[in-house]
Amino acid sequence: MSNTSIHPSTIDGIKRLAKEVKTERGIKHTAALDEISRAAGYSNFKHARNSIQQSQPSFSIFITAYWLDKKTQLRGHETLQIQISEPISALIKPAHLFLNRGLSRFRLEAPDHLANKHLASSKVDAQGYAKTAALTMQFIDATKLVPCVSYARALPKAANGKTIPAMDHSSIWYDRKTKRYLTADEPYEPAALGQSSERTSWANKNQFSIAKPNWPGMYNPTGNSRLYLFSHNEKGIPLGPLVSNLNQLHANPIRDTWIDNSDGSVWFYSPGKLAHLGKENTVRTVPKLSTGTRNSVEYNQTFVGPQRRPAAKMPIEKHTDVGTLLKSVLAVTYKRKSVYNKLNSVRSTLDEWVQREYTSEEELSQEKFANLYYGGLEHSLAEKMDQHTRPTHIKNIARVKIILVENYPDCAPLRGILRMIDSATTSLQSWVFK
């Protein structure tokens, strides 16, 4: 059997290998569980489960996102319960929450409880915030790293100021023991695969290692984003042990762990909170609902924090048109960073907006979403602009503005990306001819 040389140390690892053995050999699932357990040094699966559960401490933590729908005046909370190997206080300090975009919305409500600081604007948004925070805590527990914002240390001068090709939804992590750093990059898979050779070339040139764990990541794994780890060969964190630990995580670690809220209760009190207070009926601080202009609504961008977007849904076909136009210009301006970076920021923002506008698979399939703004893009590395094609690209950018203005109400978030588009157009107009 090809898997007998692998000795898993967790129950999930045993189950994963047993499933492979069952498929390969056509044996019963219980027999496969016992066989893999014996290969790992136990008498059978029951012995393995009892031994591992006793030898590995497990702590329940709760992640709550409170919400208020201003239209219906309905309110509630969405709470996830997950298991980690150490208490929250052993993994991170309260100050670390602010440094990570997946956790920045939350505060330490109790020793075993993270709760959001501001009310989410809907139940769906609240669930999304809680899921992202839960996945981030899973990553922290598996790697024992803490979040930080020191891009200069994680991507030192060896990178010559050039970012990782197709880098998106990135975060920086720090090992407190070795005082080393790494970068977690979570682009959508089509974008990463489309520039796979460029990413490998960048890593080789700058002496970085790349690893892609089986665990899909923190940002939007159900939406086809994937986790890649980048670390300097000499100054960075060794990736092998981290990948091994991450591979032990379940691909969907937060499945079926929602706390039942069928009684309609507004507040959630964790066991740690109740033990600290000594009673159930206590007064807690009500999270504030963030305010904003009438034509925009708040959402929480993973790894960034609270943001605002227009209070409207742009039709999917218009998103498709805008994505096609933006990608046509991005493909030929990669070397003109004053154009490319601004339009890439516009693309990233619209990619975030469309996720909030269409929240169900029926409205927008994952396949179509993945191709709206990022799929099928190949970059030209031309140093100068062709004089015959520049007018076409300028018209394409102008068309993007028209579509956005026609489909979104006037508001600060829209005006922000229109200013970036105008700045990109000015730079494109001054780009020298070939």
Short mmCIF file of C-alpha atoms in Angstrom, two decimals:
data_model
loop_
_atom_site.label_atom_id
_atom_site.label_comp_id
_atom_site.label_asym_id
_atom_site.label_seq_id
_atom_site.Cartn_x
_atom_site.Cartn_y
_atom_site.Cartn_z
CA MET A 1 0.00 0.00 0.00
CA SER A 2 1.40 3.38 -1.00
CA ASN A 3 0.29 5.15 2.20
CA THR A 4 1.70 2.84 4.88
CA SER A 5 4.90 4.85 5.06
CA ILE A 6 2.91 7.91 6.19
CA HIS A 7 2.25 8.09 9.92
CA PRO A 8 -0.45 10.67 10.70
CA SER A 9 -0.50 12.23 14.14
CA THR A 10 -4.08 13.56 14.14
CA ILE A 11 -7.54 12.02 13.82
CA ASP A 12 -8.19 14.06 10.67
CA GLY A 13 -4.93 12.77 9.19
CA ILE A 14 -5.92 9.16 9.90
CA LYS A 15 -9.36 9.69 8.36
CA ARG A 16 -7.90 11.34 5.28
CA LEU A 17 -5.48 8.49 4.59
CA ALA A 18 -8.14 5.88 5.37
CA LYS A 19 -10.36 7.38 2.72
CA GLU A 20 -7.55 7.04 0.18
CA VAL A 21 -6.91 3.43 1.20
CA LYS A 22 -10.61 2.61 0.97
CA THR A 23 -10.70 3.93 -2.59
CA GLU A 24 -7.45 2.27 -3.66
CA ARG A 25 -8.17 -1.18 -2.26
CA GLY A 26 -11.95 -1.33 -2.18
CA ILE A 27 -12.11 -2.26 1.50
CA LYS A 28 -14.58 -1.12 4.15
CA HIS A 29 -14.06 2.28 5.69
CA THR A 30 -13.77 0.85 9.22
CA ALA A 31 -11.09 -1.59 8.06
CA ALA A 32 -9.16 1.25 6.41
CA LEU A 33 -9.37 3.32 9.61
CA ASP A 34 -7.97 0.45 11.67
CA GLU A 35 -5.19 -0.24 9.17
CA ILE A 36 -3.99 3.37 9.05
CA SER A 37 -4.24 3.57 12.85
CA ARG A 38 -2.01 0.50 13.19
CA ALA A 39 0.47 2.06 10.76
CA ALA A 40 0.53 5.10 13.04
CA GLY A 41 1.36 2.93 16.06
CA TYR A 42 -2.06 2.24 17.58
CA SER A 43 -4.00 -1.00 18.05
CA ASN A 44 -7.01 0.22 16.07
CA PHE A 45 -8.92 3.39 15.26
CA LYS A 46 -10.70 3.50 18.62
CA HIS A 47 -7.34 3.29 20.39
CA ALA A 48 -5.94 6.05 18.15
CA ARG A 49 -8.89 8.34 18.74
CA ASN A 50 -8.78 7.92 22.51
CA SER A 51 -5.00 8.30 22.68
CA ILE A 52 -4.80 11.36 20.44
CA GLN A 53 -7.68 13.11 22.17
CA GLN A 54 -6.00 12.53 25.53
CA SER A 55 -2.52 13.54 24.38
CA GLN A 56 -3.53 16.64 22.44
CA PRO A 57 -5.18 19.40 24.49
CA SER A 58 -8.15 21.05 22.85
CA PHE A 59 -9.72 24.40 23.66
CA SER A 60 -13.09 25.60 22.42
CA ILE A 61 -13.20 29.19 21.27
CA PHE A 62 -16.18 31.17 20.01
CA ILE A 63 -16.26 33.79 17.28
CA THR A 64 -19.34 36.02 17.18
CA ALA A 65 -20.46 38.59 14.64
CA TYR A 66 -23.48 40.64 15.68
CA TRP A 67 -25.70 42.15 12.99
CA LEU A 68 -28.55 44.58 12.46
CA ASP A 69 -30.54 44.86 9.24
CA LYS A 70 -31.63 48.51 9.14
CA LYS A 71 -34.30 47.83 6.52
CA THR A 72 -36.12 45.11 8.46
CA GLN A 73 -34.85 46.05 11.93
CA LEU A 74 -34.08 42.37 12.50
CA ARG A 75 -30.95 41.70 14.51
CA GLY A 76 -29.04 38.75 15.89
CA HIS A 77 -25.67 37.09 16.12
CA GLU A 78 -23.76 34.45 14.16
CA THR A 79 -21.39 32.43 16.34
CA LEU A 80 -18.86 29.79 15.32
CA GLN A 81 -17.27 27.33 17.72
CA ILE A 82 -13.89 25.91 16.73
CA GLN A 83 -11.25 23.82 18.48
CA ILE A 84 -7.65 24.99 18.84
CA SER A 85 -4.68 23.50 20.65
CA GLU A 86 -4.01 26.45 22.97
CA PRO A 87 -5.98 29.27 24.56
CA ILE A 88 -6.32 32.45 22.52
CA SER A 89 -4.00 34.30 24.93
CA ALA A 90 -1.19 31.81 24.21
CA LEU A 91 -1.46 32.33 20.46
CA ILE A 92 -1.98 36.08 20.04
CA LYS A 93 -2.25 39.29 22.03
CA PRO A 94 -5.20 41.69 21.64
CA ALA A 95 -2.95 44.11 19.75
CA HIS A 96 -2.35 41.48 17.07
CA LEU A 97 -6.02 41.54 16.09
CA PHE A 98 -5.63 45.04 14.69
CA LEU A 99 -2.68 43.94 12.53
CA ASN A 100 -4.61 41.32 10.58
CA ARG A 101 -7.39 42.21 8.21
CA GLY A 102 -9.32 39.02 8.94
CA LEU A 103 -9.36 39.79 12.67
CA SER A 104 -9.34 43.60 12.70
CA ARG A 105 -13.11 43.82 13.14
CA PHE A 106 -12.99 41.73 16.33
CA ARG A 107 -12.03 42.30 19.96
CA LEU A 108 -11.29 39.85 22.77
CA GLU A 109 -14.66 39.72 24.51
CA ALA A 110 -13.60 36.92 26.90
CA PRO A 111 -10.66 34.51 27.23
CA ASP A 112 -12.49 32.13 24.85
CA HIS A 113 -14.49 34.61 22.78
CA LEU A 114 -13.86 37.01 19.90
CA ALA A 115 -16.73 39.41 19.09
CA ASN A 116 -17.06 42.08 16.43
CA LYS A 117 -16.64 45.73 17.44
CA HIS A 118 -19.29 47.06 15.04
CA LEU A 119 -22.58 45.56 13.94
CA ALA A 120 -22.60 43.94 10.52
CA SER A 121 -25.34 45.18 8.20
CA SER A 122 -26.81 41.74 7.50
CA LYS A 123 -26.83 38.13 8.64
CA VAL A 124 -24.92 37.05 5.53
CA ASP A 125 -22.17 39.61 6.14
CA ALA A 126 -21.94 38.55 9.78
CA GLN A 127 -21.46 34.91 8.78
CA GLY A 128 -18.73 35.92 6.34
CA TYR A 129 -16.83 37.91 8.98
CA ALA A 130 -17.04 35.04 11.47
CA LYS A 131 -15.89 32.47 8.91
CA THR A 132 -12.85 34.51 7.91
CA ALA A 133 -11.86 35.08 11.53
CA ALA A 134 -12.27 31.36 12.28
CA LEU A 135 -10.06 30.38 9.35
CA THR A 136 -7.46 32.92 10.43
CA MET A 137 -7.42 31.50 13.96
CA GLN A 138 -7.01 28.02 12.45
CA PHE A 139 -3.95 29.27 10.55
CA ILE A 140 -2.48 30.90 13.66
CA ASP A 141 -3.00 27.75 15.71
CA ALA A 142 -1.42 25.50 13.08
CA THR A 143 1.62 27.71 12.42
CA LYS A 144 2.08 29.47 15.80
CA LEU A 145 2.78 32.66 13.86
CA VAL A 146 1.38 36.09 14.68
CA PRO A 147 0.20 38.74 12.21
CA CYS A 148 2.28 41.81 11.47
CA VAL A 149 2.51 44.50 8.80
CA SER A 150 6.25 44.54 8.08
CA TYR A 151 6.29 43.91 4.33
CA ALA A 152 9.83 45.34 4.19
CA ARG A 153 11.11 42.51 6.40
CA ALA A 154 9.10 39.69 4.80
CA LEU A 155 10.01 40.87 1.30
CA PRO A 156 13.51 42.33 1.80
CA LYS A 157 15.59 44.37 -0.60
CA ALA A 158 16.50 41.21 -2.49
CA ALA A 159 13.13 41.57 -4.20
CA ASN A 160 14.35 44.82 -5.78
CA GLY A 161 11.09 46.54 -5.01
CA LYS A 162 9.12 44.26 -7.34
CA THR A 163 6.10 42.49 -5.92
CA ILE A 164 5.28 38.84 -6.38
CA PRO A 165 3.48 38.44 -9.73
CA ALA A 166 -0.30 38.07 -9.30
CA MET A 167 0.02 38.71 -5.55
CA ASP A 168 -3.38 39.36 -4.02
CA HIS A 169 -5.02 39.33 -0.58
CA SER A 170 -1.58 38.99 1.01
CA SER A 171 -0.65 39.10 4.69
CA ILE A 172 2.60 39.09 6.66
CA TRP A 173 3.36 36.68 9.50
CA TYR A 174 6.03 36.67 12.20
CA ASP A 175 7.64 33.89 14.23
CA ARG A 176 8.27 35.23 17.73
CA LYS A 177 10.82 32.51 18.53
CA THR A 178 13.07 32.82 15.48
CA LYS A 179 12.19 36.46 14.70
CA ARG A 180 11.62 35.58 11.06
CA TYR A 181 8.88 36.45 8.58
CA LEU A 182 6.90 35.02 5.69
CA THR A 183 4.25 36.21 3.25
CA ALA A 184 0.90 34.49 2.83
CA ASP A 185 -0.41 35.17 -0.66
CA GLU A 186 -4.02 34.23 -1.52
CA PRO A 187 -4.79 35.03 -5.16
CA TYR A 188 -7.64 33.46 -7.06
CA GLU A 189 -6.43 30.23 -8.63
CA PRO A 190 -6.86 31.28 -12.29
CA ALA A 191 -4.69 34.35 -11.71
CA ALA A 192 -1.99 32.34 -9.91
CA LEU A 193 -1.93 29.58 -12.51
CA GLY A 194 -1.89 32.15 -15.31
CA GLN A 195 1.38 33.56 -13.97
CA SER A 196 2.82 30.39 -12.47
CA SER A 197 6.08 30.61 -14.41
CA GLU A 198 6.51 34.30 -13.54
CA ARG A 199 5.96 33.58 -9.85
CA THR A 200 8.48 30.73 -9.92
CA SER A 201 10.98 32.90 -11.78
CA TRP A 202 10.52 35.70 -9.22
CA ALA A 203 11.12 33.28 -6.35
CA ASN A 204 14.24 31.79 -7.93
CA LYS A 205 15.69 35.19 -8.78
CA ASN A 206 15.14 36.56 -5.29
CA GLN A 207 16.04 33.36 -3.38
CA PHE A 208 12.54 32.65 -2.06
CA SER A 209 10.80 29.35 -1.51
CA ILE A 210 7.15 28.80 -2.48
CA ALA A 211 4.80 26.30 -0.88
CA LYS A 212 1.14 25.58 -1.59
CA PRO A 213 -0.50 23.68 1.30
CA ASN A 214 -3.45 21.39 0.67
CA TRP A 215 -5.43 23.57 3.09
CA PRO A 216 -6.94 26.26 0.80
CA GLY A 217 -6.47 29.28 3.04
CA MET A 218 -8.20 32.12 4.87
CA TYR A 219 -9.40 34.68 2.34
CA ASN A 220 -12.13 33.09 0.20
CA PRO A 221 -11.44 29.35 -0.20
CA THR A 222 -15.01 28.62 -1.29
CA GLY A 223 -14.57 31.26 -3.99
CA ASN A 224 -11.43 29.62 -5.43
CA SER A 225 -8.75 31.69 -3.72
CA ARG A 226 -5.74 29.56 -2.74
CA LEU A 227 -3.02 29.91 -0.13
CA TYR A 228 0.64 30.19 -1.19
CA LEU A 229 3.48 30.75 1.27
CA PHE A 230 6.59 32.75 0.28
CA SER A 231 9.68 32.79 2.49
CA HIS A 232 13.29 33.82 1.94
CA ASN A 233 15.60 30.81 1.72
CA GLU A 234 18.06 32.15 4.31
CA LYS A 235 16.25 34.85 6.30
CA GLY A 236 12.68 33.55 6.19
CA ILE A 237 10.70 30.92 8.08
CA PRO A 238 11.26 27.31 6.92
CA LEU A 239 8.09 26.29 5.08
CA GLY A 240 8.22 22.49 5.46
CA PRO A 241 6.96 22.23 9.06
CA LEU A 242 4.28 24.86 8.46
CA VAL A 243 2.92 23.08 5.40
CA SER A 244 2.89 19.78 7.29
CA ASN A 245 0.82 21.34 10.08
CA LEU A 246 -1.54 23.12 7.69
CA ASN A 247 -2.10 19.91 5.75
CA GLN A 248 -3.48 18.36 8.92
CA LEU A 249 -6.33 20.88 8.94
CA HIS A 250 -9.66 19.90 7.49
CA ALA A 251 -10.35 21.49 4.11
CA ASN A 252 -13.52 22.97 5.61
CA PRO A 253 -12.65 23.40 9.32
CA ILE A 254 -15.74 25.45 10.18
CA ARG A 255 -18.36 23.12 8.75
CA ASP A 256 -21.27 22.35 11.10
CA THR A 257 -19.87 24.41 13.99
CA TRP A 258 -22.44 27.21 14.11
CA ILE A 259 -24.01 27.79 17.52
CA ASP A 260 -27.78 27.35 17.38
CA ASN A 261 -29.52 30.74 17.46
CA SER A 262 -33.05 29.47 16.90
CA ASP A 263 -34.29 31.02 20.15
CA GLY A 264 -33.75 34.47 18.66
CA SER A 265 -31.39 35.61 21.42
CA VAL A 266 -29.52 38.79 20.60
CA TRP A 267 -26.39 38.26 22.69
CA PHE A 268 -24.06 35.31 23.03
CA TYR A 269 -22.20 34.59 26.26
CA SER A 270 -19.32 32.14 26.06
CA PRO A 271 -18.49 29.78 28.95
CA GLY A 272 -15.40 31.89 29.63
CA LYS A 273 -17.49 35.05 29.86
CA LEU A 274 -20.03 33.44 32.19
CA ALA A 275 -17.30 32.00 34.41
CA HIS A 276 -15.65 35.40 34.65
CA LEU A 277 -18.86 37.20 35.56
CA GLY A 278 -20.36 34.42 37.64
CA LYS A 279 -23.87 34.96 36.28
CA GLU A 280 -25.75 34.80 33.00
CA ASN A 281 -27.83 37.98 33.13
CA THR A 282 -25.25 40.66 32.67
CA VAL A 283 -25.13 43.94 30.82
CA ARG A 284 -22.79 43.97 27.85
CA THR A 285 -21.61 46.73 25.59
CA VAL A 286 -23.75 46.91 22.46
CA PRO A 287 -21.68 47.05 19.28
CA LYS A 288 -22.20 50.22 17.30
CA LEU A 289 -23.61 50.22 13.81
CA SER A 290 -21.16 52.11 11.65
CA THR A 291 -22.70 55.11 9.97
CA GLY A 292 -22.26 56.22 6.38
CA THR A 293 -23.86 58.16 3.54
CA ARG A 294 -27.26 57.22 2.19
CA ASN A 295 -25.91 55.99 -1.16
CA SER A 296 -23.31 53.59 0.26
CA VAL A 297 -23.26 50.62 2.61
CA GLU A 298 -20.58 49.17 4.82
CA TYR A 299 -18.89 45.82 4.35
CA ASN A 300 -15.83 44.21 5.87
CA GLN A 301 -13.06 43.41 3.42
CA THR A 302 -11.05 40.44 4.55
CA PHE A 303 -7.55 41.46 5.74
CA VAL A 304 -8.44 45.16 5.28
CA GLY A 305 -11.31 45.90 7.64
CA PRO A 306 -14.47 48.03 7.34
CA GLN A 307 -15.01 49.50 3.87
CA ARG A 308 -17.93 51.08 1.99
CA ARG A 309 -19.44 50.37 -1.42
CA PRO A 310 -22.31 51.84 -3.45
CA ALA A 311 -25.76 50.85 -2.23
CA ALA A 312 -26.68 49.24 -5.55
CA LYS A 313 -26.25 46.11 -7.63
CA MET A 314 -24.56 46.55 -10.98
CA PRO A 315 -25.88 43.91 -13.42
CA ILE A 316 -23.55 40.97 -13.90
CA GLU A 317 -23.32 41.63 -17.62
CA LYS A 318 -22.02 45.12 -16.82
CA HIS A 319 -19.46 43.66 -14.43
CA THR A 320 -18.43 41.36 -17.29
CA ASP A 321 -18.03 44.33 -19.64
CA VAL A 322 -15.99 46.32 -17.11
CA GLY A 323 -13.79 43.31 -16.33
CA THR A 324 -13.10 42.71 -20.03
CA LEU A 325 -12.22 46.37 -20.62
CA LEU A 326 -9.96 46.60 -17.58
CA LYS A 327 -8.12 43.38 -18.43
CA SER A 328 -7.54 44.59 -22.00
CA VAL A 329 -5.68 47.63 -20.65
CA LEU A 330 -3.93 45.82 -17.80
CA ALA A 331 -2.55 43.27 -20.26
CA VAL A 332 -0.49 45.92 -22.08
CA THR A 333 0.48 48.27 -19.22
CA TYR A 334 2.29 45.93 -16.84
CA LYS A 335 5.52 47.90 -17.28
CA ARG A 336 3.76 51.23 -16.77
CA LYS A 337 3.17 50.94 -13.03
CA SER A 338 1.49 54.33 -12.68
CA VAL A 339 -1.25 52.96 -14.94
CA TYR A 340 -1.22 49.29 -14.01
CA ASN A 341 -1.25 49.70 -10.23
CA LYS A 342 -4.17 52.13 -10.26
CA LEU A 343 -6.30 50.05 -12.63
CA ASN A 344 -5.37 46.90 -10.72
CA SER A 345 -6.63 48.59 -7.55
CA VAL A 346 -9.89 49.47 -9.35
CA ARG A 347 -10.21 45.87 -10.48
CA SER A 348 -9.60 44.56 -6.96
CA THR A 349 -12.21 46.93 -5.53
CA LEU A 350 -14.85 45.94 -8.08
CA ASP A 351 -14.03 42.29 -7.45
CA GLU A 352 -14.86 42.90 -3.79
CA TRP A 353 -18.06 44.78 -4.61
CA VAL A 354 -19.48 42.09 -6.90
CA GLN A 355 -19.00 39.48 -4.15
CA ARG A 356 -21.18 41.57 -1.83
CA GLU A 357 -23.76 42.35 -4.51
CA TYR A 358 -24.31 38.71 -5.50
CA THR A 359 -24.04 36.38 -2.51
CA SER A 360 -25.57 33.15 -3.84
CA GLU A 361 -24.35 30.54 -6.31
CA GLU A 362 -27.65 30.86 -8.18
CA GLU A 363 -27.04 34.56 -8.86
CA LEU A 364 -23.33 34.25 -9.64
CA SER A 365 -21.57 30.91 -10.04
CA GLN A 366 -18.04 30.51 -8.70
CA GLU A 367 -16.75 29.77 -12.20
CA LYS A 368 -18.21 32.96 -13.64
CA PHE A 369 -17.09 35.02 -10.65
CA ALA A 370 -13.50 33.77 -10.96
CA ASN A 371 -13.38 34.97 -14.58
CA LEU A 372 -15.07 38.35 -14.18
CA TYR A 373 -12.04 40.41 -13.23
CA TYR A 374 -9.09 38.00 -13.03
CA GLY A 375 -9.47 35.13 -15.48
CA GLY A 376 -7.65 34.85 -18.81
CA LEU A 377 -5.20 37.72 -18.41
CA GLU A 378 -1.76 37.58 -20.03
CA HIS A 379 0.66 40.47 -19.61
CA SER A 380 2.73 42.13 -22.27
CA LEU A 381 6.13 43.23 -21.01
CA ALA A 382 6.48 46.07 -23.51
CA GLU A 383 8.40 49.06 -22.16
CA LYS A 384 6.55 51.56 -24.40
CA MET A 385 3.04 52.04 -25.79
CA ASP A 386 2.18 51.43 -29.44
CA GLN A 387 0.93 54.76 -30.83
CA HIS A 388 -1.74 53.04 -32.91
CA THR A 389 -3.34 51.18 -30.00
CA ARG A 390 -3.18 53.84 -27.27
CA PRO A 391 -6.40 55.63 -28.37
CA THR A 392 -8.26 52.33 -28.13
CA HIS A 393 -7.04 51.72 -24.59
CA ILE A 394 -7.95 55.26 -23.53
CA LYS A 395 -11.45 54.75 -24.96
CA ASN A 396 -11.74 51.45 -23.05
CA ILE A 397 -10.90 53.21 -19.79
CA ALA A 398 -13.42 55.96 -20.57
CA ARG A 399 -16.05 53.29 -21.25
CA VAL A 400 -15.37 51.79 -17.81
CA LYS A 401 -16.14 55.17 -16.21
CA ILE A 402 -19.38 55.51 -18.16
CA ILE A 403 -20.61 52.06 -17.14
CA LEU A 404 -19.81 52.66 -13.47
CA VAL A 405 -21.49 56.08 -13.38
CA GLU A 406 -24.58 54.73 -15.15
CA ASN A 407 -25.00 51.80 -12.77
CA TYR A 408 -23.92 53.11 -9.36
CA PRO A 409 -25.30 56.06 -7.35
CA ASP A 410 -23.02 58.97 -6.59
CA CYS A 411 -21.10 58.23 -3.37
CA ALA A 412 -17.61 58.49 -1.91
CA PRO A 413 -16.55 54.90 -2.77
CA LEU A 414 -17.49 55.40 -6.43
CA ARG A 415 -15.79 58.78 -6.61
CA GLY A 416 -12.65 57.20 -5.19
CA ILE A 417 -12.24 54.68 -7.99
CA LEU A 418 -13.21 57.26 -10.62
CA ARG A 419 -10.30 59.40 -9.42
CA MET A 420 -7.95 56.42 -9.79
CA ILE A 421 -9.25 55.83 -13.31
CA ASP A 422 -8.65 59.50 -14.21
CA SER A 423 -5.11 59.34 -12.82
CA ALA A 424 -4.39 56.14 -14.78
CA THR A 425 -5.70 57.79 -17.96
CA THR A 426 -3.41 60.80 -17.50
CA SER A 427 -0.39 58.53 -17.07
CA LEU A 428 -1.35 56.44 -20.10
CA GLN A 429 -1.64 59.56 -22.25
CA SER A 430 1.93 60.57 -21.37
CA TRP A 431 3.48 57.13 -21.94
CA VAL A 432 6.04 57.44 -24.75
CA PHE A 433 5.50 55.71 -28.09
CA LYS A 434 7.52 52.76 -29.29
#
